[in-house]
């Protein structure tokens, strides 16, 4: 037997299968686009919602490894805590079984026969790709082409290994794997770890099953090993991340190892005591899908009640305690860029967090000119430095996101975000300027007149309201609130002109100190510009949600 004639087409079929799976997943992900953004909101819910979220995302991107890598990224960015991460990880194990069902459908849905359907799907997808003008058409074309390539790949692999039916050494290898659970689990783990895709690993197993080579017991142990091997990608991804992110990857590994230990023990007892004949019988592609799905669902149901214990064990092994989020650091992670829709939503969340820091600065700036507290002056300078770091970090992340294959609407959303980030950063700068004015008043041992203090307070209230409304409009996508910002900004413009005129008259009549008078005018300028930038934010919200 010429093994080269088997290996070459098998490897080629595997490559086609993986490539088809990837472009189909990319097309599905792009098509889901904006809908996937809202999934992040579920992360604040309970663990059961996390399971559903993990299953849903993994079913779309068809890779539990990719989902877990995203979870590591979310934990590293402090967007998600370990309890939420546990739920998503459990769901990811269930969602990854979708590809196996697609492959096995050739057995229970005759019309999906690869020989009949795959070439038609590829041709139809290519035609749609060539003639389609809209981006959505090209995404649908990617899904269809990927679907066709996936089936052609699995057919090529199955055909390549058919001659091995007559190879006594190869068939005895699978018999050995079936009789030795540890070897079967190890084989599944190593293959999956090498190709870093449990879906592709299951596809290989199904192609061997289609050729009539895999005993039932061997398949079960290999499937369990595949669930362990799929953890390798997340573990590699966590290298260099925070300890909590490493703990998230460790939770995934522990969850799958515990599930494997439990169900391998049950399988060993069942095959050796009750059904030794069935253990040696050949498994079909559909039965592999059933076993894969049942194993992951049962593991999740069984371990869900004790998942908090798994989290504690992972934290103990990783020697980590979840610390409070360091708000001075950008809470974004490049791992999440693997799913642009979710990355965009996490960017929006981070801009909103930065906006809240700016609002805190503005609230402090409202009083610092009157209290002249050194602690407030120091706070405003520290917060401005924090906002500068956040602005630079979020901007860089958004630019990387914009370079990915995303929809035109998502490109526009990023453009709006970049402008809003710039306006928020400028408002923070003006808050720092006000702290510097407070320093001047403190050093010169001077202050505003009583009427001047009253007028500045009035102007500050109007401008603070303007920004507060703008931030709320951005977070809630509220057009009505954005329109209120424009009203406030007009009020601030008129008030600035009126107060400036009155102040100049007071200066001419020697009713206030000259040094305090200069600070008064500079403060009016800063406040009016704060309201201008608040209006800019509101206009971006109106345009984005037109």
XYZ file of N, CA and C in Angstrom, residues 34 55 92 95 108 140 147 190 212 264 311 314 323 350 360 482:
48
model
N -23.892 43.561 13.667
C -24.433 44.436 14.696
C -25.189 43.679 15.781
N -22.653 29.348 23.952
C -23.113 28.407 22.931
C -23.463 29.145 21.639
N -19.535 27.382 25.373
C -18.682 27.210 24.191
C -18.512 25.738 23.850
N -21.622 24.779 21.922
C -21.718 25.409 20.597
C -20.783 24.815 19.572
N -27.929 11.602 7.379
C -29.366 11.640 7.689
C -30.155 12.613 6.827
N -22.924 36.523 2.308
C -23.726 35.321 2.052
C -22.961 34.384 1.130
N -19.389 26.582 3.049
C -20.199 25.378 3.245
C -19.805 24.309 2.224
N -3.713 15.214 21.593
C -2.558 15.629 20.800
C -2.969 16.150 19.428
N -15.321 3.488 7.732
C -15.522 2.262 8.491
C -14.306 1.804 9.255
N -15.293 9.189 31.131
C -14.436 8.054 30.723
C -14.622 6.903 31.682
N -14.084 27.334 39.818
C -13.460 28.668 39.794
C -12.487 28.811 40.967
N -9.382 26.763 40.336
C -8.518 27.410 39.335
C -7.777 28.596 39.945
N -8.736 41.270 41.570
C -8.569 42.620 42.107
C -9.549 43.570 41.434
N -15.792 51.039 26.711
C -14.591 51.676 27.253
C -14.637 53.193 27.069
N -16.567 62.919 36.224
C -16.088 63.071 37.606
C -15.148 64.267 37.726
N -29.704 64.160 23.225
C -28.713 64.872 22.402
C -29.243 66.247 21.997
